Amino acid sequence: MDERADAVVLFGVTGDLAAKKLIPALYELTRRGRLDLPVFGVARSAWDHEHLVRTVRKAVVEAVDVVDEAAFDALAARMTMISGGYDDARTYARLSEALEHTARPLFYLAIPPAVFTDVVGGLKDSGLARRGRVIVEKPFGHDLASAQALAVTLRGAFDPERTFRIDHYLGKEAVEGIAALRFGNRLLEPIWSREHIDNVQITLAEQFGTQGRAGFYDRSGAVRDVLQNHVLQVAALLAMESPAKADELHALRRMRPLTPGSTVFGQYAGYRDEPGVAAGSTTETFVASTLRIDTRRWAGVPFHLRAGKHLAETATEVVVTLRPSAYANATPNLLRLRLGRNDGIGLMLNVKEPGRASRTRPLPLDVDFGAALGRRQEAYERLIDDALDGRQDRFASEETIREEWRIVAPVLDGHQPILPYERGTWGPETPGTLPAGGWHAVGAAGR
Ligand code: BG6
């Protein structure tokens, strides 16, 4: 393992991701004594130090209940603003000067795709890339070809071992916990296959809309924004043969491309009126699709996937439906993995109904991880900490991303009809489409 990084450079410090996730993560790392390094914020806006600190303060206040003032002061004192154009050599000259006494800076590229090549080129030409590590954020291109072009650009500047591709779902404790649950419980391991599992449903539902990112979202849509990455990543963790990273990739390799015939696109009412959305936009804010996995374990078992904005609940949840048992009126067991808010696990078991008849009634066994395990670190906190250490195992690889684009390719910019849906519902009403028995209730409604 590489030595720990000795500086953090945050490109896009003025942006949305920095405010919502990255600055709070840097603050938490500082608070926990995991970050006592200089932090440079780079952006085009001409901010001075005070403006930077004010913005950092605002981001922290919004993210935590009580600000630890000593931690905040420590972080603020180590931060420096570097303003300049991403295509301007002077920006990189100033950065080089600022990083003069560092050996292993970590560059976080929280920047729009349009300036990605400029920044990678600037870091390369200034020589900074040679000794640095880089964290890159999605979108990794907008299809397979552009993702490959991007990979070539990155490889031309940074050593692949020092390139960290974030899929923040891989940094969530509950998502990483899928492997522990599957392989750490003798109870689950033998039933985890087509012999006992009828179907798997994965939902990534959000009650809110584009949250001021409509301009970006309109060029992306639900498939590119979350299905191609987060949802497929969860499917791979559910499907893999062993907890080894190579098996996660293998599971992705065995996933068949999605088909337009088993995919539904929707758009919530009023989306086209939002600032930043193109007139007559056909961007999908909802997608549902059925994934097939060609392994012996999963042959014939549909993985139903759905994701969308302005839905009835905010919930990231897997529901595994087991095959029915022959006893009395037993209903199929359901195993729920709640991966987002209120993360935890639930299992519907049939118990005998009181009375003379041999009838059963399903009852839930439920564990709330927050209540049982206490505070867990946020995904970004864990991932930045990993990258500072040079640890790759919780990051996506170039191959992972390539496979994910291959899988979604047939439904990208396809000629999928876009069905309207009302906000606060579960998406368009599409009689006769996936899944056969309907979607299981998730979130609060599923408990
Ligand atoms: C991001 C998407 O990658 O993931 C957002 O760009 C989405 O649109 C978010 O809201 C969901 O992440 P989480 O951690 O809130 O479930």
Short mmCIF file of C-alpha atoms and ligand atoms in Angstrom, two decimals:
data_model
loop_
_atom_site.label_atom_id
_atom_site.label_comp_id
_atom_site.label_asym_id
_atom_site.label_seq_id
_atom_site.Cartn_x
_atom_site.Cartn_y
_atom_site.Cartn_z
CA MET A 1 0.00 0.00 0.00
CA ASP A 2 1.11 3.51 -0.81
CA GLU A 3 1.91 5.99 1.88
CA ARG A 4 -0.85 8.35 2.91
CA ALA A 5 -1.41 11.41 0.74
CA ASP A 6 -0.03 14.68 2.05
CA ALA A 7 -2.42 17.26 0.56
CA VAL A 8 -5.95 17.39 -0.81
CA VAL A 9 -6.84 19.47 -3.85
CA LEU A 10 -10.53 19.88 -4.46
CA PHE A 11 -11.33 20.96 -8.01
CA GLY A 12 -14.87 22.29 -8.11
CA VAL A 13 -14.85 23.54 -4.53
CA THR A 14 -17.65 26.01 -5.36
CA GLY A 15 -19.97 23.28 -6.68
CA ASP A 16 -22.94 21.37 -5.44
CA LEU A 17 -21.16 18.09 -4.70
CA ALA A 18 -18.49 19.89 -2.69
CA ALA A 19 -21.09 21.67 -0.57
CA LYS A 20 -23.33 18.66 -0.02
CA LYS A 21 -20.88 15.83 0.38
CA LEU A 22 -17.17 16.59 0.08
CA ILE A 23 -16.76 19.48 2.50
CA PRO A 24 -18.84 17.72 5.19
CA ALA A 25 -16.68 14.63 4.63
CA LEU A 26 -13.44 16.62 4.99
CA TYR A 27 -14.81 18.18 8.16
CA GLU A 28 -15.75 14.79 9.64
CA LEU A 29 -12.32 13.38 8.78
CA THR A 30 -10.73 16.37 10.50
CA ARG A 31 -12.97 15.89 13.52
CA ARG A 32 -11.97 12.24 13.77
CA GLY A 33 -8.29 13.08 13.49
CA ARG A 34 -7.98 11.50 10.02
CA LEU A 35 -7.17 14.69 8.15
CA ASP A 36 -4.53 17.17 9.16
CA LEU A 37 -3.34 18.07 5.70
CA PRO A 38 -3.41 21.25 3.64
CA VAL A 39 -6.60 21.41 1.56
CA PHE A 40 -6.68 23.51 -1.60
CA GLY A 41 -9.95 24.51 -3.22
CA VAL A 42 -9.72 25.18 -6.94
CA ALA A 43 -12.46 26.82 -9.01
CA ARG A 44 -13.05 29.42 -11.66
CA SER A 45 -14.90 31.78 -9.32
CA ALA A 46 -12.68 34.51 -7.91
CA TRP A 47 -13.17 33.69 -4.25
CA ASP A 48 -10.87 34.89 -1.51
CA HIS A 49 -10.03 32.92 1.61
CA GLU A 50 -12.89 34.45 3.56
CA HIS A 51 -15.42 33.53 0.95
CA LEU A 52 -14.10 29.98 0.94
CA VAL A 53 -14.29 29.68 4.72
CA ARG A 54 -17.81 31.14 4.77
CA THR A 55 -18.94 28.58 2.22
CA VAL A 56 -17.24 25.74 4.05
CA ARG A 57 -18.95 26.86 7.25
CA LYS A 58 -22.35 26.90 5.55
CA ALA A 59 -21.83 23.41 4.13
CA VAL A 60 -20.80 22.04 7.53
CA VAL A 61 -23.68 23.72 9.37
CA GLU A 62 -26.12 22.21 6.92
CA ALA A 63 -24.62 18.76 7.23
CA VAL A 64 -24.23 18.28 10.97
CA ASP A 65 -26.40 18.90 14.03
CA VAL A 66 -23.71 20.48 16.17
CA VAL A 67 -20.50 21.95 14.74
CA ASP A 68 -17.33 20.94 16.56
CA GLU A 69 -15.71 24.39 16.53
CA ALA A 70 -12.17 23.15 17.10
CA ALA A 71 -12.45 20.76 14.16
CA PHE A 72 -13.98 23.42 11.97
CA ASP A 73 -11.25 25.94 12.84
CA ALA A 74 -8.57 23.37 12.17
CA LEU A 75 -10.00 22.60 8.74
CA ALA A 76 -10.58 26.28 7.87
CA ALA A 77 -7.03 27.18 8.86
CA ARG A 78 -5.61 24.56 6.51
CA MET A 79 -7.68 25.58 3.52
CA THR A 80 -6.44 27.76 0.67
CA MET A 81 -8.35 29.01 -2.34
CA ILE A 82 -6.84 28.92 -5.79
CA SER A 83 -9.02 30.66 -8.36
CA GLY A 84 -8.37 30.35 -12.05
CA GLY A 85 -9.54 28.97 -15.36
CA TYR A 86 -9.31 25.20 -15.76
CA ASP A 87 -7.73 25.69 -19.18
CA ASP A 88 -5.25 28.31 -17.96
CA ALA A 89 -1.66 27.14 -17.40
CA ARG A 90 -1.28 29.83 -14.72
CA THR A 91 -3.81 28.02 -12.52
CA TYR A 92 -1.60 24.93 -12.52
CA ALA A 93 1.55 27.00 -12.06
CA ARG A 94 0.03 28.49 -8.92
CA LEU A 95 -1.10 25.09 -7.76
CA SER A 96 2.39 23.65 -8.35
CA GLU A 97 3.85 26.40 -6.25
CA ALA A 98 1.34 25.77 -3.49
CA LEU A 99 2.11 22.04 -3.59
CA GLU A 100 5.86 22.54 -3.69
CA HIS A 101 6.49 20.76 -0.41
CA THR A 102 4.14 17.86 -1.01
CA ALA A 103 5.01 14.46 -2.37
CA ARG A 104 1.62 12.76 -2.81
CA PRO A 105 -1.27 15.20 -3.34
CA LEU A 106 -4.75 13.78 -3.82
CA PHE A 107 -6.72 15.56 -6.53
CA TYR A 108 -10.50 15.33 -6.31
CA LEU A 109 -12.16 16.22 -9.60
CA ALA A 110 -15.67 17.34 -8.67
CA ILE A 111 -16.09 19.17 -11.95
CA PRO A 112 -18.50 19.17 -14.90
CA PRO A 113 -17.69 16.76 -17.75
CA ALA A 114 -17.05 19.67 -20.12
CA VAL A 115 -13.86 20.69 -18.30
CA PHE A 116 -12.62 17.22 -17.41
CA THR A 117 -10.07 17.01 -20.22
CA ASP A 118 -8.76 20.50 -19.42
CA VAL A 119 -8.13 19.65 -15.79
CA VAL A 120 -6.54 16.27 -16.47
CA GLY A 121 -4.40 17.93 -19.18
CA GLY A 122 -3.42 20.77 -16.84
CA LEU A 123 -2.35 18.34 -14.13
CA LYS A 124 -0.40 16.31 -16.64
CA ASP A 125 1.37 19.20 -18.34
CA SER A 126 2.33 20.78 -15.03
CA GLY A 127 3.89 17.49 -13.92
CA LEU A 128 1.57 17.31 -10.90
CA ALA A 129 -0.19 14.18 -12.16
CA ARG A 130 3.05 12.19 -11.99
CA ARG A 131 3.19 12.30 -8.22
CA GLY A 132 -0.50 12.65 -7.47
CA ARG A 133 -3.56 10.48 -7.02
CA VAL A 134 -6.85 11.37 -8.56
CA ILE A 135 -10.46 10.77 -7.55
CA VAL A 136 -12.88 11.04 -10.43
CA GLU A 137 -16.63 11.32 -10.23
CA LYS A 138 -19.30 10.18 -12.58
CA PRO A 139 -20.45 10.75 -15.19
CA PHE A 140 -17.72 8.55 -16.63
CA GLY A 141 -18.73 9.47 -20.14
CA HIS A 142 -22.26 9.26 -21.49
CA ASP A 143 -21.94 5.91 -23.23
CA LEU A 144 -19.41 3.14 -23.79
CA ALA A 145 -17.38 4.96 -26.45
CA SER A 146 -17.07 8.23 -24.53
CA ALA A 147 -16.23 6.33 -21.33
CA GLN A 148 -13.41 4.59 -23.13
CA ALA A 149 -12.11 7.88 -24.52
CA LEU A 150 -12.16 9.29 -20.98
CA ALA A 151 -10.31 6.27 -19.67
CA VAL A 152 -7.58 6.84 -22.25
CA THR A 153 -7.28 10.51 -21.22
CA LEU A 154 -6.98 9.52 -17.58
CA ARG A 155 -4.48 6.75 -18.23
CA GLY A 156 -2.38 9.20 -20.22
CA ALA A 157 -1.93 11.32 -17.11
CA PHE A 158 -2.33 9.14 -14.01
CA ASP A 159 -1.05 5.74 -13.07
CA PRO A 160 -4.15 3.43 -12.99
CA GLU A 161 -3.22 2.37 -9.47
CA ARG A 162 -3.54 5.97 -8.39
CA THR A 163 -6.85 6.58 -10.11
CA PHE A 164 -9.94 6.25 -7.93
CA ARG A 165 -13.35 6.11 -9.57
CA ILE A 166 -16.13 6.94 -7.15
CA ASP A 167 -19.40 5.11 -7.09
CA HIS A 168 -20.40 6.37 -3.67
CA TYR A 169 -22.76 3.40 -3.20
CA LEU A 170 -19.66 1.24 -2.76
CA GLY A 171 -18.76 3.41 0.22
CA LYS A 172 -22.08 2.93 2.01
CA GLU A 173 -21.81 0.62 4.98
CA ALA A 174 -25.13 -1.03 4.17
CA VAL A 175 -24.14 -1.68 0.56
CA GLU A 176 -20.75 -3.05 1.49
CA GLY A 177 -22.61 -5.07 4.12
CA ILE A 178 -24.36 -7.12 1.42
CA ALA A 179 -21.26 -9.29 1.17
CA ALA A 180 -21.03 -9.73 4.95
CA LEU A 181 -24.66 -10.70 5.08
CA ARG A 182 -24.50 -13.15 2.22
CA PHE A 183 -21.20 -14.82 2.98
CA GLY A 184 -21.14 -14.42 6.75
CA ASN A 185 -24.42 -16.20 7.41
CA ARG A 186 -24.73 -19.90 6.93
CA LEU A 187 -28.47 -19.31 6.97
CA LEU A 188 -28.40 -17.35 3.73
CA GLU A 189 -25.59 -18.88 1.74
CA PRO A 190 -27.32 -22.15 0.75
CA ILE A 191 -30.54 -20.48 -0.33
CA TRP A 192 -28.87 -17.77 -2.41
CA SER A 193 -29.64 -19.11 -5.87
CA ARG A 194 -32.32 -19.96 -8.38
CA GLU A 195 -33.22 -23.07 -6.39
CA HIS A 196 -34.77 -20.94 -3.67
CA ILE A 197 -35.05 -17.41 -4.99
CA ASP A 198 -37.89 -16.47 -7.29
CA ASN A 199 -36.97 -12.89 -8.10
CA VAL A 200 -35.03 -9.90 -6.85
CA GLN A 201 -36.29 -6.31 -6.88
CA ILE A 202 -33.98 -3.33 -6.49
CA THR A 203 -35.48 0.12 -5.98
CA LEU A 204 -33.69 3.46 -5.79
CA ALA A 205 -36.57 5.85 -5.20
CA GLU A 206 -36.39 9.52 -4.30
CA GLN A 207 -39.24 11.68 -3.16
CA PHE A 208 -37.50 14.80 -4.41
CA GLY A 209 -36.67 16.08 -7.89
CA THR A 210 -33.51 17.39 -9.48
CA GLN A 211 -32.73 19.73 -6.56
CA GLY A 212 -31.39 22.58 -8.63
CA ARG A 213 -29.33 20.28 -10.87
CA ALA A 214 -31.89 20.14 -13.67
CA GLY A 215 -29.40 21.43 -16.25
CA PHE A 216 -27.07 18.53 -15.53
CA TYR A 217 -29.83 15.99 -15.02
CA ASP A 218 -31.54 16.80 -18.28
CA ARG A 219 -28.44 15.66 -20.16
CA SER A 220 -28.27 12.53 -18.06
CA GLY A 221 -31.58 10.98 -16.99
CA ALA A 222 -32.30 8.17 -14.55
CA VAL A 223 -30.40 5.49 -16.47
CA ARG A 224 -27.14 7.41 -16.61
CA ASP A 225 -27.57 9.10 -13.26
CA VAL A 226 -28.17 6.09 -11.03
CA LEU A 227 -29.12 2.89 -12.84
CA GLN A 228 -25.93 2.45 -14.86
CA ASN A 229 -23.84 2.80 -11.70
CA HIS A 230 -25.44 2.54 -8.25
CA VAL A 231 -28.23 0.11 -9.11
CA LEU A 232 -26.07 -2.21 -11.23
CA GLN A 233 -23.41 -2.14 -8.56
CA VAL A 234 -25.95 -3.34 -5.99
CA ALA A 235 -27.09 -6.05 -8.42
CA ALA A 236 -23.48 -7.21 -8.81
CA LEU A 237 -23.01 -7.45 -5.04
CA LEU A 238 -26.17 -9.53 -4.80
CA ALA A 239 -25.20 -11.77 -7.69
CA MET A 240 -21.46 -12.36 -7.21
CA GLU A 241 -20.07 -15.81 -6.41
CA SER A 242 -17.67 -14.75 -3.66
CA PRO A 243 -16.78 -11.50 -1.93
CA ALA A 244 -13.68 -11.11 -4.10
CA LYS A 245 -13.51 -7.96 -6.20
CA ALA A 246 -12.86 -10.09 -9.26
CA ASP A 247 -16.17 -11.87 -8.71
CA GLU A 248 -18.04 -8.60 -8.54
CA LEU A 249 -16.69 -7.79 -11.99
CA HIS A 250 -17.46 -11.32 -13.16
CA ALA A 251 -21.11 -10.89 -12.11
CA LEU A 252 -21.32 -7.71 -14.18
CA ARG A 253 -19.78 -9.50 -17.14
CA ARG A 254 -22.53 -12.11 -17.01
CA MET A 255 -25.35 -9.59 -17.01
CA ARG A 256 -27.22 -9.42 -20.30
CA PRO A 257 -27.78 -6.00 -21.87
CA LEU A 258 -31.15 -4.54 -20.90
CA THR A 259 -33.75 -4.73 -23.61
CA PRO A 260 -36.05 -1.90 -24.69
CA GLY A 261 -38.97 -4.36 -24.57
CA SER A 262 -38.57 -4.91 -20.84
CA THR A 263 -37.79 -1.31 -19.95
CA VAL A 264 -40.19 1.46 -19.04
CA PHE A 265 -39.29 5.16 -19.02
CA GLY A 266 -41.27 7.87 -17.25
CA GLN A 267 -41.13 11.60 -16.65
CA TYR A 268 -42.77 13.37 -13.74
CA ALA A 269 -45.39 16.05 -14.28
CA GLY A 270 -43.92 19.53 -14.53
CA TYR A 271 -40.34 18.39 -15.24
CA ARG A 272 -40.24 20.26 -18.55
CA ASP A 273 -41.10 23.53 -16.84
CA GLU A 274 -38.03 23.45 -14.60
CA PRO A 275 -35.25 25.95 -15.33
CA GLY A 276 -32.42 24.19 -17.14
CA VAL A 277 -34.64 21.54 -18.76
CA ALA A 278 -34.86 21.69 -22.55
CA ALA A 279 -38.25 22.49 -24.02
CA GLY A 280 -39.93 19.23 -24.95
CA SER A 281 -37.24 17.23 -23.13
CA THR A 282 -37.53 13.45 -23.42
CA THR A 283 -35.18 12.77 -20.52
CA GLU A 284 -36.43 10.00 -18.27
CA THR A 285 -36.83 10.76 -14.57
CA PHE A 286 -37.99 7.19 -13.96
CA VAL A 287 -36.78 3.88 -15.30
CA ALA A 288 -37.83 0.31 -14.60
CA SER A 289 -36.22 -2.65 -16.29
CA THR A 290 -35.59 -6.35 -15.92
CA LEU A 291 -32.05 -7.63 -15.80
CA ARG A 292 -31.02 -11.20 -16.59
CA ILE A 293 -27.84 -12.77 -15.33
CA ASP A 294 -26.33 -15.68 -17.20
CA THR A 295 -24.79 -17.73 -14.45
CA ARG A 296 -25.81 -21.12 -13.15
CA ARG A 297 -26.81 -19.49 -9.89
CA TRP A 298 -29.18 -16.99 -11.49
CA ALA A 299 -30.46 -18.56 -14.70
CA GLY A 300 -34.18 -17.76 -14.97
CA VAL A 301 -34.28 -15.39 -11.98
CA PRO A 302 -35.35 -11.88 -12.97
CA PHE A 303 -33.70 -8.91 -11.26
CA HIS A 304 -36.25 -6.11 -11.50
CA LEU A 305 -34.68 -2.67 -11.24
CA ARG A 306 -36.34 0.71 -10.84
CA ALA A 307 -35.16 4.19 -10.06
CA GLY A 308 -36.75 7.58 -10.19
CA LYS A 309 -37.27 11.05 -8.85
CA HIS A 310 -40.43 12.53 -7.34
CA LEU A 311 -41.67 9.11 -6.35
CA ALA A 312 -43.82 8.23 -3.36
CA GLU A 313 -40.92 7.59 -0.95
CA THR A 314 -37.19 7.93 -0.60
CA ALA A 315 -35.87 4.40 -0.29
CA THR A 316 -33.01 2.33 -1.62
CA GLU A 317 -34.11 -1.19 -1.06
CA VAL A 318 -33.64 -4.74 -2.23
CA VAL A 319 -36.49 -7.19 -1.86
CA VAL A 320 -35.59 -10.84 -2.41
CA THR A 321 -38.63 -13.07 -2.89
CA LEU A 322 -38.08 -16.71 -2.08
CA ARG A 323 -39.91 -19.51 -3.80
CA PRO A 324 -43.14 -20.58 -2.09
CA SER A 325 -43.15 -23.42 0.39
CA ALA A 326 -45.76 -26.14 0.35
CA TYR A 327 -46.97 -25.70 3.93
CA ALA A 328 -50.60 -24.72 4.42
CA ASN A 329 -51.21 -21.22 3.12
CA ALA A 330 -47.61 -20.00 3.61
CA THR A 331 -46.70 -16.95 1.55
CA PRO A 332 -43.24 -16.61 -0.01
CA ASN A 333 -40.61 -15.33 2.42
CA LEU A 334 -39.35 -11.85 1.66
CA LEU A 335 -35.90 -10.65 2.60
CA ARG A 336 -35.51 -6.88 2.58
CA LEU A 337 -32.20 -5.10 2.55
CA ARG A 338 -32.67 -1.42 3.25
CA LEU A 339 -29.58 0.30 1.93
CA GLY A 340 -30.39 3.99 2.21
CA ARG A 341 -32.15 5.96 4.94
CA ASN A 342 -33.20 3.79 7.88
CA ASP A 343 -30.87 1.10 6.65
CA GLY A 344 -31.39 -2.32 8.04
CA ILE A 345 -32.75 -5.72 7.23
CA GLY A 346 -36.16 -7.30 7.38
CA LEU A 347 -37.37 -10.83 6.93
CA MET A 348 -40.96 -11.92 6.51
CA LEU A 349 -41.48 -15.28 8.15
CA ASN A 350 -44.62 -17.37 8.27
CA VAL A 351 -45.76 -18.19 11.77
CA LYS A 352 -48.74 -20.16 12.89
CA GLU A 353 -51.87 -18.16 13.17
CA PRO A 354 -53.49 -18.56 16.58
CA GLY A 355 -56.46 -20.88 16.48
CA ARG A 356 -57.35 -24.41 15.54
CA ALA A 357 -56.49 -24.31 11.87
CA SER A 358 -52.98 -24.94 10.53
CA ARG A 359 -52.83 -21.59 8.90
CA THR A 360 -49.90 -19.22 8.78
CA ARG A 361 -49.51 -15.52 8.89
CA PRO A 362 -46.42 -13.60 7.70
CA LEU A 363 -44.69 -11.56 10.41
CA PRO A 364 -41.64 -9.34 10.03
CA LEU A 365 -38.32 -9.69 11.82
CA ASP A 366 -36.68 -6.34 11.49
CA VAL A 367 -33.39 -4.77 12.49
CA ASP A 368 -32.62 -1.09 12.16
CA PHE A 369 -28.87 -0.69 11.71
CA GLY A 370 -28.83 2.87 13.06
CA ALA A 371 -30.42 1.74 16.33
CA ALA A 372 -28.34 -1.44 16.58
CA LEU A 373 -24.96 -0.20 15.39
CA GLY A 374 -24.93 3.53 16.07
CA ARG A 375 -23.55 6.18 13.76
CA ARG A 376 -21.82 4.89 10.68
CA GLN A 377 -19.55 7.06 8.58
CA GLU A 378 -20.91 8.60 5.43
CA ALA A 379 -19.84 7.06 2.15
CA TYR A 380 -17.78 10.03 1.00
CA GLU A 381 -15.95 10.16 4.30
CA ARG A 382 -14.91 6.53 3.99
CA LEU A 383 -13.97 6.81 0.34
CA ILE A 384 -11.83 9.92 0.71
CA ASP A 385 -10.10 8.29 3.67
CA ASP A 386 -9.43 5.20 1.52
CA ALA A 387 -8.03 7.23 -1.37
CA LEU A 388 -5.77 9.12 1.03
CA ASP A 389 -4.38 5.71 1.95
CA GLY A 390 -4.22 4.52 -1.66
CA ARG A 391 -6.80 1.76 -1.00
CA GLN A 392 -8.65 0.74 -4.13
CA ASP A 393 -11.09 -1.92 -2.96
CA ARG A 394 -14.11 0.30 -2.48
CA PHE A 395 -13.79 1.99 -5.87
CA ALA A 396 -15.11 1.08 -9.28
CA SER A 397 -12.61 -0.02 -11.90
CA GLU A 398 -12.32 0.95 -15.53
CA GLU A 399 -13.64 -2.51 -16.44
CA THR A 400 -16.60 -2.18 -14.08
CA ILE A 401 -17.64 1.02 -15.76
CA ARG A 402 -17.18 -0.47 -19.21
CA GLU A 403 -19.43 -3.39 -18.31
CA GLU A 404 -22.05 -1.10 -16.84
CA TRP A 405 -22.22 0.90 -20.08
CA ARG A 406 -22.46 -2.31 -22.08
CA ILE A 407 -25.45 -3.42 -19.99
CA VAL A 408 -27.44 -0.20 -20.37
CA ALA A 409 -26.41 0.52 -23.99
CA PRO A 410 -29.63 -0.74 -25.68
CA VAL A 411 -31.82 1.59 -23.64
CA LEU A 412 -29.67 4.73 -23.95
CA ASP A 413 -31.11 7.43 -26.18
CA GLY A 414 -33.32 4.72 -27.49
CA HIS A 415 -36.71 5.20 -28.77
CA GLN A 416 -38.34 4.31 -25.53
CA PRO A 417 -41.69 6.06 -25.12
CA ILE A 418 -41.61 8.43 -22.14
CA LEU A 419 -44.70 7.89 -20.04
CA PRO A 420 -45.87 10.72 -17.82
CA TYR A 421 -46.45 10.18 -14.10
CA GLU A 422 -47.76 12.27 -11.26
CA ARG A 423 -45.33 13.38 -8.57
CA GLY A 424 -45.55 11.36 -5.40
CA THR A 425 -46.56 8.14 -7.17
CA TRP A 426 -44.55 5.03 -8.03
CA GLY A 427 -44.01 6.07 -11.63
CA PRO A 428 -46.05 5.54 -14.77
CA GLU A 429 -48.86 3.06 -14.67
CA THR A 430 -47.95 0.38 -17.13
CA PRO A 431 -50.32 -2.54 -17.00
CA GLY A 432 -48.78 -5.82 -17.98
CA THR A 433 -45.16 -4.73 -17.63
CA LEU A 434 -42.62 -5.78 -15.07
CA PRO A 435 -42.62 -7.44 -12.64
CA ALA A 436 -45.27 -10.13 -13.07
CA GLY A 437 -46.53 -10.07 -9.49
CA GLY A 438 -46.08 -6.28 -9.10
CA TRP A 439 -43.54 -4.36 -7.08
CA HIS A 440 -43.31 -4.98 -3.37
CA ALA A 441 -43.96 -1.96 -1.19
CA VAL A 442 -40.68 -0.43 0.00
CA GLY A 443 -39.65 2.18 2.54
CA ALA A 444 -42.08 2.87 5.36
CA ALA A 445 -44.87 1.15 3.43
CA GLY A 446 -42.87 -2.08 3.33
CA ARG A 447 -42.17 -2.37 7.05
C1 BG6 B 1 -26.14 10.55 -7.25
C2 BG6 B 1 -27.10 11.06 -8.27
O1 BG6 B 1 -25.11 9.81 -7.85
O2 BG6 B 1 -26.82 9.69 -6.35
C3 BG6 B 1 -28.25 11.79 -7.60
O3 BG6 B 1 -26.44 11.93 -9.16
C4 BG6 B 1 -28.89 10.90 -6.56
O4 BG6 B 1 -29.22 12.21 -8.54
C5 BG6 B 1 -27.85 10.32 -5.62
O5 BG6 B 1 -29.84 11.68 -5.84
C6 BG6 B 1 -28.44 9.30 -4.67
O6 BG6 B 1 -27.49 9.01 -3.69
P1 BG6 B 1 -27.92 8.71 -2.20
O7 BG6 B 1 -26.66 8.39 -1.50
O8 BG6 B 1 -28.59 9.94 -1.70
O9 BG6 B 1 -28.88 7.55 -2.29
#
